[in-house]
PDB file of C-alpha atoms in Angstrom:
ATOM      1  CA  UNK A   1       2.074 -35.452 -65.993  1.00 49.00           C
ATOM      2  CA  UNK A   2       5.122 -34.708 -63.914  1.00 60.00           C
ATOM      3  CA  UNK A   3       5.017 -30.947 -64.260  1.00 81.00           C
ATOM      4  CA  UNK A   4       2.006 -29.040 -62.952  1.00 84.00           C
ATOM      5  CA  UNK A   5       1.323 -25.418 -63.731  1.00 83.00           C
ATOM      6  CA  UNK A   6       2.378 -22.799 -61.171  1.00 83.00           C
ATOM      7  CA  UNK A   7      -0.222 -20.829 -59.243  1.00 82.00           C
ATOM      8  CA  UNK A   8       0.364 -17.675 -61.367  1.00 83.00           C
ATOM      9  CA  UNK A   9      -0.133 -19.668 -64.588  1.00 83.00           C
ATOM     10  CA  UNK A  10      -3.361 -21.185 -63.253  1.00 83.00           C
ATOM     11  CA  UNK A  11      -4.698 -17.730 -62.336  1.00 82.00           C
ATOM     12  CA  UNK A  12      -3.775 -16.388 -65.801  1.00 82.00           C
ATOM     13  CA  UNK A  13      -5.557 -19.338 -67.456  1.00 81.00           C
ATOM     14  CA  UNK A  14      -8.663 -18.797 -65.344  1.00 81.00           C
ATOM     15  CA  UNK A  15      -8.801 -15.168 -66.483  1.00 79.00           C
ATOM     16  CA  UNK A  16      -7.896 -15.704 -70.160  1.00 77.00           C
ATOM     17  CA  UNK A  17      -7.676 -19.163 -71.772  1.00 75.00           C
ATOM     18  CA  UNK A  18      -4.474 -19.887 -73.714  1.00 73.00           C
ATOM     19  CA  UNK A  19      -4.072 -22.430 -76.510  1.00 72.00           C
ATOM     20  CA  UNK A  20      -0.703 -23.792 -75.385  1.00 72.00           C
ATOM     21  CA  UNK A  21      -1.863 -24.478 -71.829  1.00 73.00           C
ATOM     22  CA  UNK A  22      -5.171 -26.034 -72.940  1.00 75.00           C
ATOM     23  CA  UNK A  23      -3.279 -29.140 -74.026  1.00 79.00           C
ATOM     24  CA  UNK A  24      -1.870 -29.486 -70.513  1.00 81.00           C
ATOM     25  CA  UNK A  25      -5.326 -28.988 -68.992  1.00 82.00           C
ATOM     26  CA  UNK A  26      -6.786 -31.703 -71.217  1.00 84.00           C
ATOM     27  CA  UNK A  27      -4.165 -34.152 -69.927  1.00 86.00           C
ATOM     28  CA  UNK A  28      -3.928 -33.060 -66.235  1.00 87.00           C
ATOM     29  CA  UNK A  29      -7.093 -33.439 -64.161  1.00 88.00           C
ATOM     30  CA  UNK A  30      -5.558 -31.737 -61.093  1.00 89.00           C
ATOM     31  CA  UNK A  31      -4.652 -28.503 -62.927  1.00 87.00           C
ATOM     32  CA  UNK A  32      -7.993 -28.566 -64.767  1.00 87.00           C
ATOM     33  CA  UNK A  33      -9.872 -28.716 -61.424  1.00 89.00           C
ATOM     34  CA  UNK A  34      -7.884 -25.789 -60.045  1.00 87.00           C
ATOM     35  CA  UNK A  35      -8.549 -23.645 -63.132  1.00 84.00           C
ATOM     36  CA  UNK A  36     -12.273 -24.462 -62.972  1.00 86.00           C
ATOM     37  CA  UNK A  37     -12.313 -23.528 -59.287  1.00 84.00           C
ATOM     38  CA  UNK A  38     -10.514 -20.250 -60.013  1.00 82.00           C
ATOM     39  CA  UNK A  39     -12.992 -19.467 -62.826  1.00 80.00           C
ATOM     40  CA  UNK A  40     -15.922 -20.248 -60.561  1.00 78.00           C
ATOM     41  CA  UNK A  41     -14.607 -18.041 -57.781  1.00 75.00           C
ATOM     42  CA  UNK A  42     -12.894 -15.311 -59.734  1.00 69.00           C
ATOM     43  CA  UNK A  43     -11.315 -13.604 -56.762  1.00 61.00           C
ATOM     44  CA  UNK A  44      -7.625 -14.320 -57.188  1.00 54.00           C
ATOM     45  CA  UNK A  45      -5.755 -11.060 -57.555  1.00 58.00           C
ATOM     46  CA  UNK A  46      -8.885  -8.936 -57.137  1.00 61.00           C
ATOM     47  CA  UNK A  47     -10.121  -7.162 -54.053  1.00 58.00           C
ATOM     48  CA  UNK A  48     -13.825  -7.973 -54.011  1.00 62.00           C
ATOM     49  CA  UNK A  49     -14.560  -5.598 -51.150  1.00 63.00           C
ATOM     50  CA  UNK A  50     -15.617  -2.068 -51.982  1.00 71.00           C
ATOM     51  CA  UNK A  51     -13.422   0.782 -50.808  1.00 75.00           C
ATOM     52  CA  UNK A  52     -14.458   2.433 -47.573  1.00 79.00           C
ATOM     53  CA  UNK A  53     -15.731   6.009 -47.834  1.00 84.00           C
ATOM     54  CA  UNK A  54     -12.924   8.564 -47.746  1.00 85.00           C
ATOM     55  CA  UNK A  55     -14.257  10.067 -44.502  1.00 86.00           C
ATOM     56  CA  UNK A  56     -14.005   6.725 -42.736  1.00 84.00           C
ATOM     57  CA  UNK A  57     -10.456   6.217 -43.941  1.00 83.00           C
ATOM     58  CA  UNK A  58      -9.463   9.703 -42.743  1.00 85.00           C
ATOM     59  CA  UNK A  59     -11.063   9.142 -39.319  1.00 84.00           C
ATOM     60  CA  UNK A  60      -9.317   5.784 -38.919  1.00 82.00           C
ATOM     61  CA  UNK A  61      -5.976   7.364 -39.787  1.00 81.00           C
ATOM     62  CA  UNK A  62      -6.623  10.198 -37.318  1.00 79.00           C
ATOM     63  CA  UNK A  63      -7.496   7.715 -34.562  1.00 74.00           C
ATOM     64  CA  UNK A  64      -4.258   5.868 -35.128  1.00 71.00           C
ATOM     65  CA  UNK A  65      -2.271   9.087 -34.854  1.00 70.00           C
ATOM     66  CA  UNK A  66      -3.913  10.592 -31.758  1.00 62.00           C
ATOM     67  CA  UNK A  67      -2.498   9.863 -28.345  1.00 58.00           C
ATOM     68  CA  UNK A  68      -5.165   8.513 -26.032  1.00 53.00           C
ATOM     69  CA  UNK A  69      -5.440   9.967 -22.543  1.00 55.00           C
ATOM     70  CA  UNK A  70      -4.593   6.653 -20.892  1.00 50.00           C
ATOM     71  CA  UNK A  71      -1.220   6.726 -22.685  1.00 51.00           C
ATOM     72  CA  UNK A  72      -0.428  10.035 -20.987  1.00 53.00           C
ATOM     73  CA  UNK A  73      -1.023   8.676 -17.496  1.00 53.00           C
ATOM     74  CA  UNK A  74       2.064   7.617 -15.665  1.00 58.00           C
ATOM     75  CA  UNK A  75       1.590   5.735 -12.435  1.00 61.00           C
ATOM     76  CA  UNK A  76       3.938   6.139  -9.555  1.00 66.00           C
ATOM     77  CA  UNK A  77       3.418   4.035  -6.480  1.00 76.00           C
ATOM     78  CA  UNK A  78       4.613   6.005  -3.498  1.00 82.00           C
ATOM     79  CA  UNK A  79       6.654   4.351  -0.792  1.00 85.00           C
ATOM     80  CA  UNK A  80       5.738   4.770   2.856  1.00 87.00           C
ATOM     81  CA  UNK A  81       8.806   6.374   4.444  1.00 89.00           C
ATOM     82  CA  UNK A  82       7.359   7.376   7.827  1.00 88.00           C
ATOM     83  CA  UNK A  83       4.535   6.040   9.981  1.00 87.00           C
ATOM     84  CA  UNK A  84       4.090   7.466  13.469  1.00 85.00           C
ATOM     85  CA  UNK A  85       2.486   4.238  14.667  1.00 81.00           C
ATOM     86  CA  UNK A  86       5.538   2.246  13.574  1.00 80.00           C
ATOM     87  CA  UNK A  87       7.954   4.364  15.601  1.00 71.00           C
ATOM     88  CA  UNK A  88       8.228   3.334  19.262  1.00 73.00           C
ATOM     89  CA  UNK A  89       7.056   6.026  21.674  1.00 67.00           C
ATOM     90  CA  UNK A  90       9.114   7.090  24.667  1.00 69.00           C
ATOM     91  CA  UNK A  91       8.244   5.200  27.850  1.00 68.00           C
ATOM     92  CA  UNK A  92       6.370   8.069  29.482  1.00 64.00           C
ATOM     93  CA  UNK A  93       4.238   8.743  26.357  1.00 62.00           C
ATOM     94  CA  UNK A  94       3.166   5.179  25.536  1.00 58.00           C
ATOM     95  CA  UNK A  95      -0.488   4.320  25.867  1.00 59.00           C
ATOM     96  CA  UNK A  96      -3.800   5.209  24.297  1.00 56.00           C
ATOM     97  CA  UNK A  97      -2.938   8.840  23.542  1.00 54.00           C
ATOM     98  CA  UNK A  98      -1.045   8.004  20.333  1.00 63.00           C
ATOM     99  CA  UNK A  99      -3.848   5.822  18.917  1.00 73.00           C
ATOM    100  CA  UNK A 100      -6.058   8.829  18.176  1.00 81.00           C
ATOM    101  CA  UNK A 101      -3.487  10.447  15.907  1.00 88.00           C
ATOM    102  CA  UNK A 102      -1.386   9.159  13.031  1.00 90.00           C
ATOM    103  CA  UNK A 103       1.129  10.760  10.702  1.00 92.00           C
ATOM    104  CA  UNK A 104       2.233   9.221   7.420  1.00 91.00           C
ATOM    105  CA  UNK A 105       4.717  10.325   4.776  1.00 92.00           C
ATOM    106  CA  UNK A 106       4.807   8.831   1.296  1.00 89.00           C
ATOM    107  CA  UNK A 107       7.467   9.598  -1.292  1.00 88.00           C
ATOM    108  CA  UNK A 108       7.589   9.000  -5.025  1.00 83.00           C
ATOM    109  CA  UNK A 109      10.101  10.105  -7.640  1.00 78.00           C
ATOM    110  CA  UNK A 110       9.524  13.906  -7.549  1.00 79.00           C
ATOM    111  CA  UNK A 111       7.155  14.574  -4.670  1.00 83.00           C
ATOM    112  CA  UNK A 112       6.306  13.825  -1.051  1.00 88.00           C
ATOM    113  CA  UNK A 113       2.810  13.385   0.401  1.00 89.00           C
ATOM    114  CA  UNK A 114       2.327  14.077   4.118  1.00 93.00           C
ATOM    115  CA  UNK A 115      -0.895  12.998   5.826  1.00 93.00           C
ATOM    116  CA  UNK A 116      -2.059  13.634   9.370  1.00 95.00           C
ATOM    117  CA  UNK A 117      -5.132  11.858  10.709  1.00 94.00           C
ATOM    118  CA  UNK A 118      -6.762  12.763  14.005  1.00 94.00           C
ATOM    119  CA  UNK A 119      -9.600  10.856  15.663  1.00 92.00           C
ATOM    120  CA  UNK A 120     -12.407  13.155  16.818  1.00 92.00           C
ATOM    121  CA  UNK A 121     -15.692  12.133  18.473  1.00 92.00           C
ATOM    122  CA  UNK A 122     -17.640  10.335  15.713  1.00 92.00           C
ATOM    123  CA  UNK A 123     -15.285  11.162  12.834  1.00 94.00           C
ATOM    124  CA  UNK A 124     -11.737  11.529  11.590  1.00 93.00           C
ATOM    125  CA  UNK A 125     -10.093  14.825  10.570  1.00 95.00           C
ATOM    126  CA  UNK A 126      -7.410  14.731   7.895  1.00 95.00           C
ATOM    127  CA  UNK A 127      -4.829  17.241   6.732  1.00 95.00           C
ATOM    128  CA  UNK A 128      -2.558  16.480   3.783  1.00 92.00           C
ATOM    129  CA  UNK A 129       0.171  18.370   1.998  1.00 92.00           C
ATOM    130  CA  UNK A 130       2.059  17.679  -1.216  1.00 89.00           C
ATOM    131  CA  UNK A 131       5.580  18.995  -1.596  1.00 86.00           C
ATOM    132  CA  UNK A 132       7.755  18.848  -4.674  1.00 81.00           C
ATOM    133  CA  UNK A 133      11.065  20.351  -5.690  1.00 77.00           C
ATOM    134  CA  UNK A 134      10.133  20.510  -9.366  1.00 72.00           C
ATOM    135  CA  UNK A 135       6.360  21.145  -9.351  1.00 64.00           C
ATOM    136  CA  UNK A 136       4.350  23.962  -7.753  1.00 60.00           C
ATOM    137  CA  UNK A 137       1.873  22.809  -5.098  1.00 56.00           C
ATOM    138  CA  UNK A 138      -1.143  23.993  -7.142  1.00 59.00           C
ATOM    139  CA  UNK A 139      -0.434  21.426  -9.854  1.00 71.00           C
ATOM    140  CA  UNK A 140      -1.863  18.520  -7.848  1.00 79.00           C
ATOM    141  CA  UNK A 141      -5.383  17.129  -7.565  1.00 82.00           C
ATOM    142  CA  UNK A 142      -6.265  14.871  -4.657  1.00 87.00           C
ATOM    143  CA  UNK A 143      -9.024  12.283  -4.891  1.00 89.00           C
ATOM    144  CA  UNK A 144     -10.240  10.608  -1.701  1.00 89.00           C
ATOM    145  CA  UNK A 145     -12.809   7.815  -2.088  1.00 84.00           C
ATOM    146  CA  UNK A 146     -13.956   9.303  -5.448  1.00 82.00           C
ATOM    147  CA  UNK A 147     -14.236  12.799  -3.946  1.00 88.00           C
ATOM    148  CA  UNK A 148     -12.071  15.519  -5.504  1.00 89.00           C
ATOM    149  CA  UNK A 149     -10.303  17.880  -3.112  1.00 88.00           C
ATOM    150  CA  UNK A 150      -8.534  21.149  -3.812  1.00 85.00           C
ATOM    151  CA  UNK A 151      -5.768  22.667  -1.753  1.00 86.00           C
ATOM    152  CA  UNK A 152      -6.416  25.771   0.321  1.00 86.00           C
ATOM    153  CA  UNK A 153      -4.310  28.920  -0.076  1.00 83.00           C
ATOM    154  CA  UNK A 154      -1.583  27.478   2.176  1.00 82.00           C
ATOM    155  CA  UNK A 155      -1.387  24.298   0.050  1.00 83.00           C
ATOM    156  CA  UNK A 156      -3.153  21.984   2.523  1.00 90.00           C
ATOM    157  CA  UNK A 157      -5.937  19.520   1.736  1.00 92.00           C
ATOM    158  CA  UNK A 158      -8.393  19.217   4.634  1.00 93.00           C
ATOM    159  CA  UNK A 159     -11.406  16.943   5.038  1.00 92.00           C
ATOM    160  CA  UNK A 160     -13.334  14.869   7.541  1.00 93.00           C
ATOM    161  CA  UNK A 161     -14.778  11.380   7.183  1.00 92.00           C
ATOM    162  CA  UNK A 162     -16.370   8.612   9.249  1.00 92.00           C
ATOM    163  CA  UNK A 163     -13.345   6.390   8.713  1.00 90.00           C
ATOM    164  CA  UNK A 164      -9.861   6.624   7.195  1.00 90.00           C
ATOM    165  CA  UNK A 165      -9.827   6.373   3.383  1.00 90.00           C
ATOM    166  CA  UNK A 166      -8.998   3.090   1.709  1.00 88.00           C
ATOM    167  CA  UNK A 167      -7.646   4.785  -1.391  1.00 87.00           C
ATOM    168  CA  UNK A 168      -5.916   8.089  -2.017  1.00 86.00           C
ATOM    169  CA  UNK A 169      -5.175   9.162  -5.580  1.00 85.00           C
ATOM    170  CA  UNK A 170      -2.843  12.054  -6.277  1.00 82.00           C
ATOM    171  CA  UNK A 171      -2.641  13.475  -9.793  1.00 80.00           C
ATOM    172  CA  UNK A 172      -0.260  16.029 -11.183  1.00 75.00           C
ATOM    173  CA  UNK A 173      -0.972  18.289 -14.166  1.00 66.00           C
ATOM    174  CA  UNK A 174       2.307  17.361 -15.848  1.00 60.00           C
ATOM    175  CA  UNK A 175       1.612  13.584 -16.011  1.00 49.00           C
TER     176      UNK A 175
END
């Protein structure tokens, strides 16, 4: 046989035998095997899985449409624009006096973060301030070493710690 049956014809024969194609099946062992296989595993063209409950389908659709909180987060890495330790001190001021105090200023797209650290006996005292042209100062949350800080009435964040923080996270309500 030079002409084999197409896949659609084989599926149709497996579902409902036809007299004209039976002659071909009696002569062609390859097509006959495929039809027998399709009859044995009558899955072609049929979804053998039951439909999911309507509630599950609705919940899956709702999950696909909701915006997850991590999609709302926008990271901005602030650039260090001022470091008091990096600036050379005048000749008469150089020495150990400047080691106990440090001022840093970080800037990102719409805000600036100023930090002052002062070494006290046995601890460090920190004062930070966030300034922004487009956002009010109350819209920020400051997280230092997993500790949440709120600004005082003047807009300053103040805290003390045994050592300077390794990580400072600043969040804004609009991001």
